Amino acid sequence: QPHLVESGGGLVKNGGSLRLSCAASGFTLDYDAIGWFRQAPGKEREGVSCISADSGRTHYGDSVKGRFTISRDHEKNAVYLQMNSLKPEDTAVYYCAASGDSFVDCTLDYQDMELWGKGTLVTVSS
C-alpha cells in the first residue's frame, strides 16, 4: 500500500528553523510532483511549496518565499522542506502530498493532489 509519512515537526521559537521530511513507502517518488501544504486551526489548507518530479521546477506560497526551501533526494525516496526564520503564523499541521499529473511542473492547489500523508505539527512560539 503506497503511503507518505511526514516527520520533523515540533515546537520551535520565533525565528528558529525546522526541516520536515516526506518519505514514501510502497512506491517511488521519481515520477510524482510533491507538494507541502499546511492547515492551521480554523483556516483553509494552504499550499506552501512544491517540486516537480524532475526537480526542475519549484513553487512557493507568498507567505514563505525566501524563508522555506524544498528539495528532494531520489536515492532516499524523500522530499524535504527546510523552514527558516519561522514565525508564529507558520504554526500549522504540515502535510506532504503527491501528484502524477505532470513530470515537469507542480502545483500548490491541494485539490490536484492524489496521495496524502497524515501530517506533522509545527508550532512556533512567540
PDB file of C-alpha atoms in Angstrom:
ATOM      1  CA  GLN A   1       0.000   0.000   0.000  1.00  0.00           C
ATOM      2  CA  PRO A   2       1.645   3.250  -1.069  1.00  0.00           C
ATOM      3  CA  HIS A   3       1.770   5.966   1.522  1.00  0.00           C
ATOM      4  CA  LEU A   4       3.604   9.111   2.581  1.00  0.00           C
ATOM      5  CA  VAL A   5       4.943   9.811   6.039  1.00  0.00           C
ATOM      6  CA  GLU A   6       5.894  13.261   7.284  1.00  0.00           C
ATOM      7  CA  SER A   7       8.347  13.862  10.102  1.00  0.00           C
ATOM      8  CA  GLY A   8      10.397  16.647  11.612  1.00  0.00           C
ATOM      9  CA  GLY A   9       7.680  18.774  13.136  1.00  0.00           C
ATOM     10  CA  GLY A  10       7.894  20.130  16.645  1.00  0.00           C
ATOM     11  CA  LEU A  11       7.997  23.190  18.832  1.00  0.00           C
ATOM     12  CA  VAL A  12      10.388  25.978  17.865  1.00  0.00           C
ATOM     13  CA  LYS A  13      10.848  29.582  18.894  1.00  0.00           C
ATOM     14  CA  ASN A  14      10.122  32.570  16.705  1.00  0.00           C
ATOM     15  CA  GLY A  15      12.990  32.909  14.232  1.00  0.00           C
ATOM     16  CA  GLY A  16      14.020  29.293  14.534  1.00  0.00           C
ATOM     17  CA  SER A  17      14.346  26.554  11.917  1.00  0.00           C
ATOM     18  CA  LEU A  18      12.963  23.116  11.249  1.00  0.00           C
ATOM     19  CA  ARG A  19      13.426  20.591   8.485  1.00  0.00           C
ATOM     20  CA  LEU A  20      10.455  18.499   7.505  1.00  0.00           C
ATOM     21  CA  SER A  21      10.814  15.194   5.706  1.00  0.00           C
ATOM     22  CA  CYS A  22       8.342  13.383   3.500  1.00  0.00           C
ATOM     23  CA  ALA A  23       9.200   9.734   2.981  1.00  0.00           C
ATOM     24  CA  ALA A  24       7.458   7.471   0.506  1.00  0.00           C
ATOM     25  CA  SER A  25       6.724   3.837   1.166  1.00  0.00           C
ATOM     26  CA  GLY A  26       5.430   1.284  -1.280  1.00  0.00           C
ATOM     27  CA  PHE A  27       6.215   3.325  -4.360  1.00  0.00           C
ATOM     28  CA  THR A  28       8.864   5.570  -5.865  1.00  0.00           C
ATOM     29  CA  LEU A  29       8.568   9.337  -5.854  1.00  0.00           C
ATOM     30  CA  ASP A  30      10.606   9.618  -9.053  1.00  0.00           C
ATOM     31  CA  TYR A  31       7.548  10.244 -11.216  1.00  0.00           C
ATOM     32  CA  ASP A  32       5.499  12.393  -8.872  1.00  0.00           C
ATOM     33  CA  ALA A  33       5.403  16.053  -8.095  1.00  0.00           C
ATOM     34  CA  ILE A  34       5.409  16.596  -4.355  1.00  0.00           C
ATOM     35  CA  GLY A  35       3.767  19.421  -2.514  1.00  0.00           C
ATOM     36  CA  TRP A  36       3.838  20.653   1.045  1.00  0.00           C
ATOM     37  CA  PHE A  37       0.600  22.048   2.406  1.00  0.00           C
ATOM     38  CA  ARG A  38      -0.404  23.311   5.804  1.00  0.00           C
ATOM     39  CA  GLN A  39      -3.575  23.851   7.730  1.00  0.00           C
ATOM     40  CA  ALA A  40      -3.947  25.947  10.837  1.00  0.00           C
ATOM     41  CA  PRO A  41      -6.984  25.635  13.125  1.00  0.00           C
ATOM     42  CA  GLY A  42      -9.991  27.332  11.592  1.00  0.00           C
ATOM     43  CA  LYS A  43      -8.222  28.054   8.318  1.00  0.00           C
ATOM     44  CA  GLU A  44      -8.256  26.525   4.870  1.00  0.00           C
ATOM     45  CA  ARG A  45      -5.500  24.232   3.703  1.00  0.00           C
ATOM     46  CA  GLU A  46      -2.743  26.322   2.120  1.00  0.00           C
ATOM     47  CA  GLY A  47      -0.136  25.406  -0.467  1.00  0.00           C
ATOM     48  CA  VAL A  48       3.333  26.018   0.935  1.00  0.00           C
ATOM     49  CA  SER A  49       5.730  24.685  -1.657  1.00  0.00           C
ATOM     50  CA  CYS A  50       6.029  22.075  -4.374  1.00  0.00           C
ATOM     51  CA  ILE A  51       8.695  20.461  -6.521  1.00  0.00           C
ATOM     52  CA  SER A  52       8.288  18.798  -9.879  1.00  0.00           C
ATOM     53  CA  ALA A  53       9.172  15.146 -10.486  1.00  0.00           C
ATOM     54  CA  ASP A  54      12.269  16.133 -12.452  1.00  0.00           C
ATOM     55  CA  SER A  55      13.201  18.648  -9.739  1.00  0.00           C
ATOM     56  CA  GLY A  56      13.387  21.321 -12.396  1.00  0.00           C
ATOM     57  CA  ARG A  57      10.609  23.487 -11.071  1.00  0.00           C
ATOM     58  CA  THR A  58       9.603  24.665  -7.631  1.00  0.00           C
ATOM     59  CA  HIS A  59       6.875  26.976  -6.413  1.00  0.00           C
ATOM     60  CA  TYR A  60       6.407  28.723  -3.097  1.00  0.00           C
ATOM     61  CA  GLY A  61       3.482  30.388  -1.428  1.00  0.00           C
ATOM     62  CA  ASP A  62       3.892  34.136  -0.997  1.00  0.00           C
ATOM     63  CA  SER A  63       3.990  33.864   2.778  1.00  0.00           C
ATOM     64  CA  VAL A  64       7.055  31.557   2.779  1.00  0.00           C
ATOM     65  CA  LYS A  65       9.116  32.823  -0.154  1.00  0.00           C
ATOM     66  CA  GLY A  66      12.691  33.491   0.849  1.00  0.00           C
ATOM     67  CA  ARG A  67      12.325  31.509   4.095  1.00  0.00           C
ATOM     68  CA  PHE A  68      11.458  27.949   3.022  1.00  0.00           C
ATOM     69  CA  THR A  69      13.314  25.691   0.608  1.00  0.00           C
ATOM     70  CA  ILE A  70      12.040  22.463  -0.896  1.00  0.00           C
ATOM     71  CA  SER A  71      14.331  19.706  -2.146  1.00  0.00           C
ATOM     72  CA  ARG A  72      14.198  16.044  -2.993  1.00  0.00           C
ATOM     73  CA  ASP A  73      16.546  13.092  -2.730  1.00  0.00           C
ATOM     74  CA  HIS A  74      15.755  10.411  -5.280  1.00  0.00           C
ATOM     75  CA  GLU A  75      18.102   7.898  -3.658  1.00  0.00           C
ATOM     76  CA  LYS A  76      16.323   8.231  -0.320  1.00  0.00           C
ATOM     77  CA  ASN A  77      12.912   8.474  -1.970  1.00  0.00           C
ATOM     78  CA  ALA A  78      12.150  11.560   0.076  1.00  0.00           C
ATOM     79  CA  VAL A  79      11.345  15.237  -0.167  1.00  0.00           C
ATOM     80  CA  TYR A  80      12.370  17.859   2.359  1.00  0.00           C
ATOM     81  CA  LEU A  81      11.161  21.271   3.429  1.00  0.00           C
ATOM     82  CA  GLN A  82      13.759  23.452   5.119  1.00  0.00           C
ATOM     83  CA  MET A  83      11.982  26.144   7.091  1.00  0.00           C
ATOM     84  CA  ASN A  84      13.982  29.098   8.336  1.00  0.00           C
ATOM     85  CA  SER A  85      13.012  32.322  10.086  1.00  0.00           C
ATOM     86  CA  LEU A  86       9.866  30.688  11.377  1.00  0.00           C
ATOM     87  CA  LYS A  87       7.057  32.890  12.619  1.00  0.00           C
ATOM     88  CA  PRO A  88       4.117  32.152  14.915  1.00  0.00           C
ATOM     89  CA  GLU A  89       1.827  32.386  11.884  1.00  0.00           C
ATOM     90  CA  ASP A  90       3.632  29.367  10.416  1.00  0.00           C
ATOM     91  CA  THR A  91       2.068  27.231  13.138  1.00  0.00           C
ATOM     92  CA  ALA A  92       0.011  24.511  11.473  1.00  0.00           C
ATOM     93  CA  VAL A  93      -0.165  20.848  10.602  1.00  0.00           C
ATOM     94  CA  TYR A  94       2.070  20.308   7.586  1.00  0.00           C
ATOM     95  CA  TYR A  95       1.188  17.680   5.008  1.00  0.00           C
ATOM     96  CA  CYS A  96       3.038  16.350   2.026  1.00  0.00           C
ATOM     97  CA  ALA A  97       1.143  15.102  -0.988  1.00  0.00           C
ATOM     98  CA  ALA A  98       1.928  13.534  -4.338  1.00  0.00           C
ATOM     99  CA  SER A  99       0.582  14.120  -7.801  1.00  0.00           C
ATOM    100  CA  GLY A 100       1.406  12.272 -11.005  1.00  0.00           C
ATOM    101  CA  ASP A 101      -0.236  14.815 -13.323  1.00  0.00           C
ATOM    102  CA  SER A 102       2.941  16.393 -14.640  1.00  0.00           C
ATOM    103  CA  PHE A 103       6.597  15.434 -14.748  1.00  0.00           C
ATOM    104  CA  VAL A 104       7.943  18.933 -15.341  1.00  0.00           C
ATOM    105  CA  ASP A 105       5.771  21.111 -13.129  1.00  0.00           C
ATOM    106  CA  CYS A 106       3.939  21.061  -9.824  1.00  0.00           C
ATOM    107  CA  THR A 107       1.000  22.785  -8.208  1.00  0.00           C
ATOM    108  CA  LEU A 108       0.074  24.432  -4.929  1.00  0.00           C
ATOM    109  CA  ASP A 109      -3.583  23.558  -5.450  1.00  0.00           C
ATOM    110  CA  TYR A 110      -4.374  20.879  -2.879  1.00  0.00           C
ATOM    111  CA  GLN A 111      -7.339  19.661  -4.922  1.00  0.00           C
ATOM    112  CA  ASP A 112      -4.950  18.350  -7.589  1.00  0.00           C
ATOM    113  CA  MET A 113      -3.052  16.092  -5.201  1.00  0.00           C
ATOM    114  CA  GLU A 114      -3.692  12.372  -5.204  1.00  0.00           C
ATOM    115  CA  LEU A 115      -1.971  10.872  -2.181  1.00  0.00           C
ATOM    116  CA  TRP A 116      -1.586  12.491   1.233  1.00  0.00           C
ATOM    117  CA  GLY A 117       0.393  11.874   4.357  1.00  0.00           C
ATOM    118  CA  LYS A 118      -1.131  12.223   7.809  1.00  0.00           C
ATOM    119  CA  GLY A 119       0.724  15.393   8.671  1.00  0.00           C
ATOM    120  CA  THR A 120       3.208  16.668  11.224  1.00  0.00           C
ATOM    121  CA  LEU A 121       2.550  19.504  13.647  1.00  0.00           C
ATOM    122  CA  VAL A 122       4.741  22.598  13.611  1.00  0.00           C
ATOM    123  CA  THR A 123       4.321  25.038  16.477  1.00  0.00           C
ATOM    124  CA  VAL A 124       6.196  28.338  16.542  1.00  0.00           C
ATOM    125  CA  SER A 125       6.149  30.152  19.852  1.00  0.00           C
ATOM    126  CA  SER A 126       6.333  33.924  20.066  1.00  0.00           C
TER     127      SER A 126
END
